Amino acid sequence: MKYLKDYGMLCLKFFIFFMIGSLITSVLYYFLVSQKVVYGISVLYLGLVFFLFCYKAGKKANSKGFLVGLKIGALFVLMLFLMSLIVNGFRFKLFQFAFYLIMIGISVIGATIGINKKK
């Protein structure tokens, strides 16, 4: 039950940060910033959120930070995938698959660095 509460709060925080990033990029796009620039900013923001959340989780882990990063990264990617399926009308592209793999990689790196910086 403790893990369910911890992961639930983590997912809620991730969702809040994701929505803040979406709001920021929407405002930037509204003010006629180039679509490529907005997309780049959103990818960098999402990568940073993945890294920071997994870094923090890695600092809390007892051992094997890469597994913690893999679990949390997979959980976040599952959330993004489900949101993408709902918004995009159940279409999936190969580019999205590569993007999700990169985000999981960032998560693993973040958790590994987090467990190594643990004091």
mmCIF file of C-alpha atoms in Angstrom, residues 66-117:
data_model
loop_
_atom_site.group_PDB
_atom_site.id
_atom_site.type_symbol
_atom_site.label_atom_id
_atom_site.label_comp_id
_atom_site.label_asym_id
_atom_site.label_seq_id
_atom_site.Cartn_x
_atom_site.Cartn_y
_atom_site.Cartn_z
ATOM 1 C CA PHE A 66 18.877 1.954 -13.014
ATOM 2 C CA LEU A 67 15.927 -0.279 -12.056
ATOM 3 C CA VAL A 68 14.266 2.586 -10.206
ATOM 4 C CA GLY A 69 14.763 4.803 -13.254
ATOM 5 C CA LEU A 70 13.427 2.087 -15.520
ATOM 6 C CA LYS A 71 10.299 1.594 -13.391
ATOM 7 C CA ILE A 72 9.511 5.271 -12.988
ATOM 8 C CA GLY A 73 10.403 6.085 -16.589
ATOM 9 C CA ALA A 74 8.151 3.294 -17.820
ATOM 10 C CA LEU A 75 5.341 4.529 -15.568
ATOM 11 C CA PHE A 76 5.657 8.091 -16.900
ATOM 12 C CA VAL A 77 5.899 6.886 -20.490
ATOM 13 C CA LEU A 78 2.774 4.795 -19.957
ATOM 14 C CA MET A 79 0.983 7.922 -18.747
ATOM 15 C CA LEU A 80 2.186 9.897 -21.775
ATOM 16 C CA PHE A 81 1.243 7.046 -24.109
ATOM 17 C CA LEU A 82 -2.280 6.839 -22.719
ATOM 18 C CA MET A 83 -2.733 10.609 -22.964
ATOM 19 C CA SER A 84 -1.393 10.512 -26.522
ATOM 20 C CA LEU A 85 -3.788 7.736 -27.500
ATOM 21 C CA ILE A 86 -6.742 9.651 -26.119
ATOM 22 C CA VAL A 87 -5.787 12.995 -27.701
ATOM 23 C CA ASN A 88 -4.543 11.705 -31.085
ATOM 24 C CA GLY A 89 -7.393 9.322 -31.760
ATOM 25 C CA PHE A 90 -5.542 6.056 -31.132
ATOM 26 C CA ARG A 91 -2.805 6.549 -33.708
ATOM 27 C CA PHE A 92 0.771 5.517 -32.980
ATOM 28 C CA LYS A 93 3.866 6.477 -34.953
ATOM 29 C CA LEU A 94 7.366 5.056 -34.956
ATOM 30 C CA PHE A 95 8.751 8.481 -34.027
ATOM 31 C CA GLN A 96 6.740 8.372 -30.779
ATOM 32 C CA PHE A 97 8.253 4.995 -29.941
ATOM 33 C CA ALA A 98 11.770 6.425 -30.313
ATOM 34 C CA PHE A 99 10.796 9.450 -28.212
ATOM 35 C CA TYR A 100 9.488 7.210 -25.429
ATOM 36 C CA LEU A 101 12.666 5.116 -25.472
ATOM 37 C CA ILE A 102 14.768 8.281 -25.164
ATOM 38 C CA MET A 103 12.672 9.427 -22.198
ATOM 39 C CA ILE A 104 13.144 6.055 -20.485
ATOM 40 C CA GLY A 105 16.886 6.374 -21.122
ATOM 41 C CA ILE A 106 16.887 9.830 -19.534
ATOM 42 C CA SER A 107 15.032 8.374 -16.548
ATOM 43 C CA VAL A 108 17.576 5.600 -16.105
ATOM 44 C CA ILE A 109 20.450 8.092 -16.301
ATOM 45 C CA GLY A 110 18.751 10.405 -13.795
ATOM 46 C CA ALA A 111 18.124 7.655 -11.250
ATOM 47 C CA THR A 112 21.645 6.249 -11.677
ATOM 48 C CA ILE A 113 23.184 9.667 -11.061
ATOM 49 C CA GLY A 114 20.818 10.184 -8.140
ATOM 50 C CA ILE A 115 21.828 6.984 -6.383
ATOM 51 C CA ASN A 116 25.513 7.746 -6.945
ATOM 52 C CA LYS A 117 25.130 11.253 -5.438
#
